[in-house]
PDB file of C-alpha atoms and ligand atoms in Angstrom:
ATOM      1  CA  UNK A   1       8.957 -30.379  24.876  1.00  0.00           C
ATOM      2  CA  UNK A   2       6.631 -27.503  26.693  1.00  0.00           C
ATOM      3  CA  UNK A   3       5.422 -29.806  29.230  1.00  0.00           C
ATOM      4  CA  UNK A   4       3.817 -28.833  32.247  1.00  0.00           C
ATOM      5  CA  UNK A   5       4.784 -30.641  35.472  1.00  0.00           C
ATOM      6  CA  UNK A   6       4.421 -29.967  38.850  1.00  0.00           C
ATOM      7  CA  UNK A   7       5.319 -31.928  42.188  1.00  0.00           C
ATOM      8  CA  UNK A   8       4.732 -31.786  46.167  1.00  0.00           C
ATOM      9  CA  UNK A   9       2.076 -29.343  45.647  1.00  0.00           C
ATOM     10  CA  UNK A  10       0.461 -28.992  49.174  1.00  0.00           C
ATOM     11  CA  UNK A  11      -2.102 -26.163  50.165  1.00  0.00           C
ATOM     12  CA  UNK A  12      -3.360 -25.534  53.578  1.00  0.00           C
ATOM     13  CA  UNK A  13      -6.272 -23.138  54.430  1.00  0.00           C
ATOM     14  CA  UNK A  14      -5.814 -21.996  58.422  1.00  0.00           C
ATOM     15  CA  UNK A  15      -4.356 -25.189  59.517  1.00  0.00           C
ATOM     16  CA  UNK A  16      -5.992 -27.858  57.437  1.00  0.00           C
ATOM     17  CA  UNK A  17      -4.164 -29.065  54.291  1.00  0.00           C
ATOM     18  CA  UNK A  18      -6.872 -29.555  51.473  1.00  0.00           C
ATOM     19  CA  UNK A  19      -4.035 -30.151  48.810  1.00  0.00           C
ATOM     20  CA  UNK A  20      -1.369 -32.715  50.480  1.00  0.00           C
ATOM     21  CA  UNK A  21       1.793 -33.405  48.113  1.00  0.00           C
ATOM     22  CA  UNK A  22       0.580 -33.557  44.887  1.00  0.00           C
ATOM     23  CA  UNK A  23       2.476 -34.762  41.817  1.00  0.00           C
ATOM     24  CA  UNK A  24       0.963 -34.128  38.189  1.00  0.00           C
ATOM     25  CA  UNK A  25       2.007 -36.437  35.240  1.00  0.00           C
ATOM     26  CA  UNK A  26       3.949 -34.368  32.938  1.00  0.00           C
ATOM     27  CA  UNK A  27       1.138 -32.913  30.131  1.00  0.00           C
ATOM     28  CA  UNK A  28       1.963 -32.339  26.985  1.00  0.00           C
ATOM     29  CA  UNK A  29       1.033 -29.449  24.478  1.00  0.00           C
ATOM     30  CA  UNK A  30      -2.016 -30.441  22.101  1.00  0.00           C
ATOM     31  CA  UNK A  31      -3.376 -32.533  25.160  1.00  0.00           C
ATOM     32  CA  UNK A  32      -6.829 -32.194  26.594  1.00  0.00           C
ATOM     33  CA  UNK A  33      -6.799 -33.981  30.436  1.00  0.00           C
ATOM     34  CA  UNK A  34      -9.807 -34.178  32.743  1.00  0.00           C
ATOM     35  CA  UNK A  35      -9.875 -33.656  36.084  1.00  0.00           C
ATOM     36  CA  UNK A  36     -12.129 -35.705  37.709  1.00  0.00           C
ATOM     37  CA  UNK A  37     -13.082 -36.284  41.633  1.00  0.00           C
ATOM     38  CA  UNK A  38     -15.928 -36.021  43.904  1.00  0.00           C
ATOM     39  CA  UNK A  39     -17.495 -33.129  45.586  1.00  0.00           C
ATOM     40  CA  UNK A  40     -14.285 -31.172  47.882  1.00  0.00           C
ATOM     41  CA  UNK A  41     -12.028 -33.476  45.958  1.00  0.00           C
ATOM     42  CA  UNK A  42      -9.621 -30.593  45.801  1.00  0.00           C
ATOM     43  CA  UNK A  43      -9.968 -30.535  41.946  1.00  0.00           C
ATOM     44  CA  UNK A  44     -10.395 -26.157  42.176  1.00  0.00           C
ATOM     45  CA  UNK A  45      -8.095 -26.067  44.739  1.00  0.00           C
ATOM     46  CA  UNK A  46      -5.433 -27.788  42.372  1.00  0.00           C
ATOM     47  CA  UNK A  47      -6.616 -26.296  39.250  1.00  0.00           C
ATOM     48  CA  UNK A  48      -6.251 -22.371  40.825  1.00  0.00           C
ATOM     49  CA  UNK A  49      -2.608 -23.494  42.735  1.00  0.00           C
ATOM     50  CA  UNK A  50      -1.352 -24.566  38.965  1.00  0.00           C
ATOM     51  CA  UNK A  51      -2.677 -21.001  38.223  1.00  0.00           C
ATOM     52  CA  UNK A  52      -0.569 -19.309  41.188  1.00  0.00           C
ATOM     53  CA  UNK A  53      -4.103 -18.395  42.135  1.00  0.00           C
ATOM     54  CA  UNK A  54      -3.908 -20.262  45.723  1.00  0.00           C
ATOM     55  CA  UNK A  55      -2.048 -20.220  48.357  1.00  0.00           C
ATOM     56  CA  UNK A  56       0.785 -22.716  47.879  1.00  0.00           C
ATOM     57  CA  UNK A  57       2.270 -24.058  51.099  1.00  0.00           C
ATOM     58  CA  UNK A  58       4.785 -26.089  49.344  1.00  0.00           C
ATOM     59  CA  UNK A  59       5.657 -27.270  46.004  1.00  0.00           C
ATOM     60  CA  UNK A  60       6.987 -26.578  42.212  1.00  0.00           C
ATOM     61  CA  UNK A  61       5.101 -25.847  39.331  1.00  0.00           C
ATOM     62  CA  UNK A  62       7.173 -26.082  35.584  1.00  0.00           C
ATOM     63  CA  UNK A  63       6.282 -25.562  31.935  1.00  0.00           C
ATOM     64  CA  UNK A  64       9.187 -27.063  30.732  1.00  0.00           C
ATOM     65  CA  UNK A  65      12.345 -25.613  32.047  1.00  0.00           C
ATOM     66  CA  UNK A  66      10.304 -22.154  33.390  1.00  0.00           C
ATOM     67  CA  UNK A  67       9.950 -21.955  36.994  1.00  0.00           C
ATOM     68  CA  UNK A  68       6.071 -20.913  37.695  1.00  0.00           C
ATOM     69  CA  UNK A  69       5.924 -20.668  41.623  1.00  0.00           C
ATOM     70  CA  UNK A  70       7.596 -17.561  43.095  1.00  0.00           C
ATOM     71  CA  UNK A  71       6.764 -15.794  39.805  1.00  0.00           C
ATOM     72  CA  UNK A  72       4.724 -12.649  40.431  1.00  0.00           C
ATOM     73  CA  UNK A  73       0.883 -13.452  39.677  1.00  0.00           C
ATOM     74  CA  UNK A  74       0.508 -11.512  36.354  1.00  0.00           C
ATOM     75  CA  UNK A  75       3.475 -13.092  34.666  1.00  0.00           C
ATOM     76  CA  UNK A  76       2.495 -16.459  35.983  1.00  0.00           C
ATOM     77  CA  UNK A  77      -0.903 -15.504  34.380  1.00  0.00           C
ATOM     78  CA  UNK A  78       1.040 -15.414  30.791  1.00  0.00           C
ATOM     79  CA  UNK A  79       1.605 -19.138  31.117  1.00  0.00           C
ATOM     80  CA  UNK A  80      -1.722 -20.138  32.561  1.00  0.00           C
ATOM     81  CA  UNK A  81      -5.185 -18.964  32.174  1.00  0.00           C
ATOM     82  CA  UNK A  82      -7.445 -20.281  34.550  1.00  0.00           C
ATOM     83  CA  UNK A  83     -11.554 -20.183  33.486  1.00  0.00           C
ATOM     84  CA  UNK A  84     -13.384 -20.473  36.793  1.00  0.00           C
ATOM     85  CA  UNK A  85     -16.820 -21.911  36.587  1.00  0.00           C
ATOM     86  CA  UNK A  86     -18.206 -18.095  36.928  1.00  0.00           C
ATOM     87  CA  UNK A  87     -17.071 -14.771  36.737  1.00  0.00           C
ATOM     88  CA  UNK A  88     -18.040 -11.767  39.176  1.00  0.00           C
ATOM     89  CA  UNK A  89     -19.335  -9.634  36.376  1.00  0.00           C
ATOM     90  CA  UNK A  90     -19.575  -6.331  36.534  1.00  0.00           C
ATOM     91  CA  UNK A  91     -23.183  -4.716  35.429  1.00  0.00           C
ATOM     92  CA  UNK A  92     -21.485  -2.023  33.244  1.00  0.00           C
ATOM     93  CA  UNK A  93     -19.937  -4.644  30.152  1.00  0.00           C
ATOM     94  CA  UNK A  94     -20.983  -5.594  27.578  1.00  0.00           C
ATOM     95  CA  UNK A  95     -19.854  -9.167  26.562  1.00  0.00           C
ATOM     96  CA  UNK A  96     -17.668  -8.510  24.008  1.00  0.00           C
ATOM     97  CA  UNK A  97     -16.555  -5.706  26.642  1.00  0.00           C
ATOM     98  CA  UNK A  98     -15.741  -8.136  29.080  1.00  0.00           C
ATOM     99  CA  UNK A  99     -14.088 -10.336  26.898  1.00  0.00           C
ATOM    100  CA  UNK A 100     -11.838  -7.239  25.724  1.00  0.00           C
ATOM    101  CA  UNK A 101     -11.266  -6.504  29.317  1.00  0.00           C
ATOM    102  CA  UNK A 102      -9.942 -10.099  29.749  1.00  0.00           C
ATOM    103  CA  UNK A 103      -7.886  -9.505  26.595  1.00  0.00           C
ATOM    104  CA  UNK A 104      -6.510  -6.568  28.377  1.00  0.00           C
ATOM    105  CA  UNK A 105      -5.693  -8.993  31.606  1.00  0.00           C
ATOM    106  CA  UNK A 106      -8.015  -6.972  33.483  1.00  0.00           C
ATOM    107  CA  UNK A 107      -6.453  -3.226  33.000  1.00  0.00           C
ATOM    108  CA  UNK A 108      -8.676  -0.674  32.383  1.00  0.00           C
ATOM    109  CA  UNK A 109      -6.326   1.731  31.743  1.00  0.00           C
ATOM    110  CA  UNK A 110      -4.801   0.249  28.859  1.00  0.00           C
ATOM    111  CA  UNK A 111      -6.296   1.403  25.585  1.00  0.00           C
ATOM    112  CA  UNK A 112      -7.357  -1.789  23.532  1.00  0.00           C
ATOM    113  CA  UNK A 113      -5.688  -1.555  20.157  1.00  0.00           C
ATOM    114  CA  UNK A 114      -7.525  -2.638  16.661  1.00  0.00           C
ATOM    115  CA  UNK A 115      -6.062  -6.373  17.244  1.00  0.00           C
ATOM    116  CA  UNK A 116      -7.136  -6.287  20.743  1.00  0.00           C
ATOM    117  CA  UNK A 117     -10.615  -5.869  19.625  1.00  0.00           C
ATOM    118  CA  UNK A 118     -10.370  -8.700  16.572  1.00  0.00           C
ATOM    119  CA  UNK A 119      -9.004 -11.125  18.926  1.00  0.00           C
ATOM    120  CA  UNK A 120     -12.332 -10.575  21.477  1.00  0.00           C
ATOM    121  CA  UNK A 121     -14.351 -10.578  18.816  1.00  0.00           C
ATOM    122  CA  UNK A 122     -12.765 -13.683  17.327  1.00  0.00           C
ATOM    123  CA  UNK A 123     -12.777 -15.128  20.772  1.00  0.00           C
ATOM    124  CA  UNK A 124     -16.523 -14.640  20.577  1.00  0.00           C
ATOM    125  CA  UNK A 125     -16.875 -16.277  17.732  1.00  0.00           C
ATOM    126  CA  UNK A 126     -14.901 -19.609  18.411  1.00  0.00           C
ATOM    127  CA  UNK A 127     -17.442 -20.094  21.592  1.00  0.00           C
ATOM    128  CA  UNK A 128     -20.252 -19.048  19.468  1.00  0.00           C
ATOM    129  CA  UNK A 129     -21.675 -16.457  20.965  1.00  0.00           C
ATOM    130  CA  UNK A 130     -20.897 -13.631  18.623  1.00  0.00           C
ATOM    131  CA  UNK A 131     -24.751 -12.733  18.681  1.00  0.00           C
ATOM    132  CA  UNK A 132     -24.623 -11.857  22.118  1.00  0.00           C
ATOM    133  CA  UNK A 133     -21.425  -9.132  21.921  1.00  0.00           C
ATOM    134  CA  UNK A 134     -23.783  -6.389  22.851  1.00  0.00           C
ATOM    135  CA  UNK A 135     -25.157  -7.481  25.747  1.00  0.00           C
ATOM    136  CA  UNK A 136     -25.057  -7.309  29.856  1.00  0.00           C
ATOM    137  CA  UNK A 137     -23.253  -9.675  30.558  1.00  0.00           C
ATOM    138  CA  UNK A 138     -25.177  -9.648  33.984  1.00  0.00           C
ATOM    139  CA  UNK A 139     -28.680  -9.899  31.992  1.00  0.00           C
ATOM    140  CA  UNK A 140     -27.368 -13.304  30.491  1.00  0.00           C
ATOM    141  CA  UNK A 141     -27.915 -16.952  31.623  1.00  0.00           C
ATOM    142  CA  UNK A 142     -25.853 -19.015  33.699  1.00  0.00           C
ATOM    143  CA  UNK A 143     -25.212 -20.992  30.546  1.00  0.00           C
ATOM    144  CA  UNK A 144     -24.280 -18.315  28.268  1.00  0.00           C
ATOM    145  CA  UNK A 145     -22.348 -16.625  31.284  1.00  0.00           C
ATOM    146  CA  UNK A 146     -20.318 -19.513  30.993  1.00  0.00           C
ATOM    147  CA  UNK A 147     -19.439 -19.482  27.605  1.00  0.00           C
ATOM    148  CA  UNK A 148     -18.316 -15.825  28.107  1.00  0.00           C
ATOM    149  CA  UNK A 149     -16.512 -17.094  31.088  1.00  0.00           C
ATOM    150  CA  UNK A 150     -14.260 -19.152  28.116  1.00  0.00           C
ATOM    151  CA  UNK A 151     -14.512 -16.911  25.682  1.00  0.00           C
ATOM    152  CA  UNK A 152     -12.658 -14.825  28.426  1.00  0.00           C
ATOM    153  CA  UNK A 153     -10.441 -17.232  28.699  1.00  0.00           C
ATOM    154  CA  UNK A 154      -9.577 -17.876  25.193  1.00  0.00           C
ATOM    155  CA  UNK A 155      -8.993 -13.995  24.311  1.00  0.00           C
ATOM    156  CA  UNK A 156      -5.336 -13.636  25.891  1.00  0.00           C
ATOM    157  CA  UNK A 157      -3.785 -17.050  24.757  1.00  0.00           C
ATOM    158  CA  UNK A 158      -1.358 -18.654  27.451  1.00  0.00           C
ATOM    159  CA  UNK A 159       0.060 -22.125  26.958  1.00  0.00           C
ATOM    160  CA  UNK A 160      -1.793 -23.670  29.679  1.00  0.00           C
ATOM    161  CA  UNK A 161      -5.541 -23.612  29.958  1.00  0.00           C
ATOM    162  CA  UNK A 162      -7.540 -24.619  33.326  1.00  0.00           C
ATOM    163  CA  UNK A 163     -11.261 -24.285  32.893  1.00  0.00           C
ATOM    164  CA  UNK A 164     -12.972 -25.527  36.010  1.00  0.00           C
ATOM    165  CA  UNK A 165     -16.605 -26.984  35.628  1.00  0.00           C
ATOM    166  CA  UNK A 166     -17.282 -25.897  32.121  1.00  0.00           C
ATOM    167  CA  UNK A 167     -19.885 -27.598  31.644  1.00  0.00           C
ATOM    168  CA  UNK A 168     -21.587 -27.505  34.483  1.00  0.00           C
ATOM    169  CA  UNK A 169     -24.631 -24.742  33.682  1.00  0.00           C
ATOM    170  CA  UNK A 170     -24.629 -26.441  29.451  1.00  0.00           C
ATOM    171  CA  UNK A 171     -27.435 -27.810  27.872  1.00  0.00           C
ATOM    172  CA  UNK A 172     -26.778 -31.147  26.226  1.00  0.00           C
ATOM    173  CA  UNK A 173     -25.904 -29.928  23.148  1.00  0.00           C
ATOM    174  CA  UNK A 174     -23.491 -26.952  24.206  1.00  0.00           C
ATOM    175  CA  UNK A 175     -21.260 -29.100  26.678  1.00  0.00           C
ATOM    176  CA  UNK A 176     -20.466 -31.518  23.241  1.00  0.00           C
ATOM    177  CA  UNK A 177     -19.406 -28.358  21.535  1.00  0.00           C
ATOM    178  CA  UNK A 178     -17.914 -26.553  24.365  1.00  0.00           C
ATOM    179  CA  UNK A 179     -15.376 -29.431  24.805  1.00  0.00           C
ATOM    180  CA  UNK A 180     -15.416 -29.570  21.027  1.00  0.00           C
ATOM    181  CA  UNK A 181     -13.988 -25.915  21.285  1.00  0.00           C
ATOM    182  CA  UNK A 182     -11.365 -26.815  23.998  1.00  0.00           C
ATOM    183  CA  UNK A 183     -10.409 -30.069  21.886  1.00  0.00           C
ATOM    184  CA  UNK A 184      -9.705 -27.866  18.968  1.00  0.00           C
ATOM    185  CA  UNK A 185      -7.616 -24.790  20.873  1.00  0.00           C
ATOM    186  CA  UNK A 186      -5.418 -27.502  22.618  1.00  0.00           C
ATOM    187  CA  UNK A 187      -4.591 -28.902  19.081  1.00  0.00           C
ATOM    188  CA  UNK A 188      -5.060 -25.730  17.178  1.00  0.00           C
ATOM    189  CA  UNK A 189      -2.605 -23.479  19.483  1.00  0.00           C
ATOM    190  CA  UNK A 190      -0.813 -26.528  21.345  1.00  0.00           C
ATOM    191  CA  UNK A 191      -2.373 -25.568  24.349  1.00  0.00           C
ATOM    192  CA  UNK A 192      -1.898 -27.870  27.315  1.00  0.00           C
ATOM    193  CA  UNK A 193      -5.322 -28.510  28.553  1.00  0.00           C
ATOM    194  CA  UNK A 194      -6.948 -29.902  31.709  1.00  0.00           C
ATOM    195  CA  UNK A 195     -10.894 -29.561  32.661  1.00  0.00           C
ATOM    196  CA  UNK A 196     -12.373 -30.721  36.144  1.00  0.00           C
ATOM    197  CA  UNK A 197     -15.570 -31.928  34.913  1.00  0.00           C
ATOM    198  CA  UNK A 198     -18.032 -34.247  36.671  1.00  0.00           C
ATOM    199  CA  UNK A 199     -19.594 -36.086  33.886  1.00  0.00           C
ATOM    200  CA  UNK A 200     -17.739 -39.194  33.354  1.00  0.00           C
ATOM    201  CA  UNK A 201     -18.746 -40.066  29.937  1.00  0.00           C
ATOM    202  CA  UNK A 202     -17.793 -36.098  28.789  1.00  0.00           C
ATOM    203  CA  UNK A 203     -14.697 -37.344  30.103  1.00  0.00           C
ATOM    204  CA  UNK A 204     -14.423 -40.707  28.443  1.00  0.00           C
ATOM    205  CA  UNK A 205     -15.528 -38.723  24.962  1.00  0.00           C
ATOM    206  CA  UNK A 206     -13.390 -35.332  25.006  1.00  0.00           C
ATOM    207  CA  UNK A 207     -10.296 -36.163  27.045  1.00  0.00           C
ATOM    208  CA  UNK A 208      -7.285 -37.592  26.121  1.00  0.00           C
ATOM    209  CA  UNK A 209      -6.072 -38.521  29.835  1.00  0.00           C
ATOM    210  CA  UNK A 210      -7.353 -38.042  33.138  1.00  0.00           C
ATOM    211  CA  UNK A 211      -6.391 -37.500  36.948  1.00  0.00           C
ATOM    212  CA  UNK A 212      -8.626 -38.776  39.408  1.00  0.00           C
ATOM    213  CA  UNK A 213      -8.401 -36.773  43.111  1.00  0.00           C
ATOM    214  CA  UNK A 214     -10.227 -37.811  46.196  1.00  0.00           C
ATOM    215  CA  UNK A 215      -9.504 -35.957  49.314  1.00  0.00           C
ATOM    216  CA  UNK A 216      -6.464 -33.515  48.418  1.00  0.00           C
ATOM    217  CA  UNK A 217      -4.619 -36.191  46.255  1.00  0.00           C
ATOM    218  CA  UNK A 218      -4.593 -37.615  43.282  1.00  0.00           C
ATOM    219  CA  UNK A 219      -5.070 -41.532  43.162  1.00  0.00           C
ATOM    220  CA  UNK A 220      -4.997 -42.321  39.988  1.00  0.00           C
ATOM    221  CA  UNK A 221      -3.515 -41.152  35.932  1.00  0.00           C
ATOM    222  CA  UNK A 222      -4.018 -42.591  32.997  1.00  0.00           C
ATOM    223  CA  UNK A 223      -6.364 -43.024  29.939  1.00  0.00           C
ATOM    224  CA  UNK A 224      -9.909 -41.873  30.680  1.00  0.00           C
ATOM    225  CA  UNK A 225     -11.045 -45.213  30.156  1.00  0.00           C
ATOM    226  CA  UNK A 226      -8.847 -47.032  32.379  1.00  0.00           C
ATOM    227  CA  UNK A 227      -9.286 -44.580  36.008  1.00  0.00           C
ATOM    228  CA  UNK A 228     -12.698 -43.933  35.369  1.00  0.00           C
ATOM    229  CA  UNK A 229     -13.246 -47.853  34.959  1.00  0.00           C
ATOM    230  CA  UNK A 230     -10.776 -48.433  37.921  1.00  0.00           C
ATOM    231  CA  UNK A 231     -11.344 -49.650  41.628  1.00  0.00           C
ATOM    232  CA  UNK A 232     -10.283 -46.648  42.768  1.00  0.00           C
ATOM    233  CA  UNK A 233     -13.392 -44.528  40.816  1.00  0.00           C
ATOM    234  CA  UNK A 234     -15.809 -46.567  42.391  1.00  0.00           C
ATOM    235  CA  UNK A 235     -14.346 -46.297  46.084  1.00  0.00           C
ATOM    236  CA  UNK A 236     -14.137 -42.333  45.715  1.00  0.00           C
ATOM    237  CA  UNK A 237     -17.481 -41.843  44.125  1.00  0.00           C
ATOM    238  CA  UNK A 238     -19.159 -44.493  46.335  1.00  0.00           C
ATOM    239  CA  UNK A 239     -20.929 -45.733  43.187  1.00  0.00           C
ATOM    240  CA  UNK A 240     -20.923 -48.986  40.963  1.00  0.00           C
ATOM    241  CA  UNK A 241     -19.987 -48.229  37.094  1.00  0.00           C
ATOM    242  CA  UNK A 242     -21.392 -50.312  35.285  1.00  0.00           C
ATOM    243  CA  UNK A 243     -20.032 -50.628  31.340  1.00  0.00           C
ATOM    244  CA  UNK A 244     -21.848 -50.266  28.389  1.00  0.00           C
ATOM    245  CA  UNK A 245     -20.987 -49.534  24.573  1.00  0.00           C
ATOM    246  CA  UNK A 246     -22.907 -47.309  22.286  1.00  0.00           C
ATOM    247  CA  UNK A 247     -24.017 -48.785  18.748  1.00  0.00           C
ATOM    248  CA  UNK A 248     -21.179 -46.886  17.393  1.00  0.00           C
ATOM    249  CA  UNK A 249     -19.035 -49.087  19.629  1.00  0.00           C
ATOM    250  CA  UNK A 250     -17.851 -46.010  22.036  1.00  0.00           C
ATOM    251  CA  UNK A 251     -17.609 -46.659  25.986  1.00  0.00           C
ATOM    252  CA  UNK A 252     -20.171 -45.466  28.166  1.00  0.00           C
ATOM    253  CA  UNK A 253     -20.059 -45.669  31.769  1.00  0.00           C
ATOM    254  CA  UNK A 254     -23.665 -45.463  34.075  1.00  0.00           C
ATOM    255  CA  UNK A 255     -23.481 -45.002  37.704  1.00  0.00           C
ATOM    256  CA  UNK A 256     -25.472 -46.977  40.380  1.00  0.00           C
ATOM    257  CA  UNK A 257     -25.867 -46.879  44.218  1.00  0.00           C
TER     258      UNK A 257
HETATM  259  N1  LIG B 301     -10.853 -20.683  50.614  1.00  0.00           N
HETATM  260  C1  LIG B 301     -11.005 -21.844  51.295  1.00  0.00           C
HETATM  261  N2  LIG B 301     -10.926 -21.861  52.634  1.00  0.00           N
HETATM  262  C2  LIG B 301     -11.038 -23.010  53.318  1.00  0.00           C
HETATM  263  N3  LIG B 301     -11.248 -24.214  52.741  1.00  0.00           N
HETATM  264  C3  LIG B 301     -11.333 -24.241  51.412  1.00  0.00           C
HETATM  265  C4  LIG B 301     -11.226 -23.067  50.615  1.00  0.00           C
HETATM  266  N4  LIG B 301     -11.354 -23.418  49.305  1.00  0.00           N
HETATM  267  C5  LIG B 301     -11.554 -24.754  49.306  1.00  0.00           C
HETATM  268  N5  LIG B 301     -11.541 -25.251  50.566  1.00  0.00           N
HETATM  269  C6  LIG B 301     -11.731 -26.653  50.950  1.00  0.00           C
HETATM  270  O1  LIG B 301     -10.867 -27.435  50.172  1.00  0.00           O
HETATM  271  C7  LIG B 301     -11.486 -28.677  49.837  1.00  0.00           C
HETATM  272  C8  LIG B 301     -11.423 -28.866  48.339  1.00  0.00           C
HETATM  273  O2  LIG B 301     -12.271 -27.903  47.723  1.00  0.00           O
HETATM  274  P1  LIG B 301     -12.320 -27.741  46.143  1.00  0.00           P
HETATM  275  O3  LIG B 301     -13.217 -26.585  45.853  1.00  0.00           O
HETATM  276  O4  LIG B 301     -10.941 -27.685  45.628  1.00  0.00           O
HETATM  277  O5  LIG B 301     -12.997 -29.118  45.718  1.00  0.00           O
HETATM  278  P2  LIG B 301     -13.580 -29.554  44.302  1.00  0.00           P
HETATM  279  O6  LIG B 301     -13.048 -30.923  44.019  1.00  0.00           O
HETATM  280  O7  LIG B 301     -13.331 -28.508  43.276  1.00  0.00           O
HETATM  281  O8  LIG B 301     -15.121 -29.666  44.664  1.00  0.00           O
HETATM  282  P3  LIG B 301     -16.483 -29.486  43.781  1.00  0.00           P
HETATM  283  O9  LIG B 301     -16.533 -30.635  42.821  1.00  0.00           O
HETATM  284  O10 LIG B 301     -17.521 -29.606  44.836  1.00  0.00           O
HETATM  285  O11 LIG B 301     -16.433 -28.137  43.123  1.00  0.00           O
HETATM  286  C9  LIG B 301     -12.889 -28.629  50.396  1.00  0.00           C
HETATM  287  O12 LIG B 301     -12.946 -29.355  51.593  1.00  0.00           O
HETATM  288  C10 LIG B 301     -13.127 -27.159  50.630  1.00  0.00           C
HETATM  289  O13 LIG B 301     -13.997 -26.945  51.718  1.00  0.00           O
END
């Protein structure tokens, strides 16, 4: 099985450690996994070290019996794509542009080929933004930026996908179908999954497990439903959760100081 697993993870920036010893659950292909935690839980920090995109003091990161750590960054990009909450964009693209450049992993020397171009285009599509391929990228809306920023993402396939904060600049109705699109890829293409995402009942709804960080480590794994109901949720967040059930019998939870 492709898993991905990873242990003693520890990242330091100067000479404090914001990531100490962390061990991931083995994740399986065709699984969607939130990553949950307060503010400066160390959920980005974790999210861009799986991604070889942070400094990693210490530590081993697998998909199944592939070493990631040590690899040089662009092949350890061909395993994991990492979808940070916003890209730097640059005024010149387009967005289908940008999503060909991302195709492209970022070369601008290499010439796109015809399949290049069908794959940003169909990348486009599957976020549903196809009606925006012609436009600055800069002139669009944090929202919409967003969805580029997966789109992006979702152009160069990798079997591991981080996307960190997805959500976070959606309306309502495009967070439901932006983890509706990241449901779909990780059973589509078997894609190992794992979203840090603040809204607890986005997490309860779209994942399939979840990992629970509070200050550089991760204190609890599980179903959604069980950490986010847990002790150890209310202690990080500070909050009560109180329980409640929809009509159509699914859990909700509702914070309260
Ligand atoms: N480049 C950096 N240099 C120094 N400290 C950093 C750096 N990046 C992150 N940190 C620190 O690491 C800790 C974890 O930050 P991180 O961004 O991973 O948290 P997070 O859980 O993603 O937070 P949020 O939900 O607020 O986005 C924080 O205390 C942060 O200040």
């Amino acid at each position: 099985m492709t898993h991905l697993h990873a242990h003693g993870m520890t990242v330091r920036y100067g000479g404090t450690t914001v990531l100490h010893n962390v061990t991931l659950p083995a994740l399986q292909p065709g699984s969607v996994t939130a990553l949950i935690g307060p503010n400066a839980a160390g959920k980005s920090t974790l999210l861009r070290a799986l991604a070889g995109l942070g400094p990693l003091a210490a530590g081993e990161v697998w998909l199944a019996d592939t070493r990631l750590d040590g690899m040089r960054r662009r092949d350890w990009a061909r395993h994991v794509r990492y979808v940070p909450q916003l890209f730097g964009h640059s005024a010149a693209l387009t967005v289908l542009d940008a999503v060909l450049v991302a195709r492209l992993a970022g070369d601008l020397h290499v010439r796109a080929a015809a399949q290049d171009r069908t794959a940003a285009a169909e990348a486009l599509v599957e976020v549903g933004i196809a009606h925006l391929a012609e436009r600055p990228v800069t002139d669009l809306s944090g929202g919409q930026q967003q969805l580029v920023a997966l789109a992006m993402g979702l152009a160069r396939p990798a079997p591991v996908l981080l996307l960190d904060e997805p959500t976070s600049a959606l309306d309502l109705r495009r967070q439901l179908e932006l983890l509706n699109v990241a449901r779909r890829v990780a059973r589509d293409r078997n894609v190992i999954l794992i979203a840090a995402l603040h809204d607890l009942n986005l997490a309860i709804r779209h994942a399939d497990s979840c990992i629970l960080m509070y200050d550089g480590r991760i204190c609890a794994t599980g179903t959604p439903e069980d950490v986010i109901l847990s002790a150890h949720s209310e202690g990080v967040y500070g909050v009560r959760l109180n329980k409640a059930e929809t009509a159509a019998g699914r859990l909700l939870v509702e914070a309260e100081l």
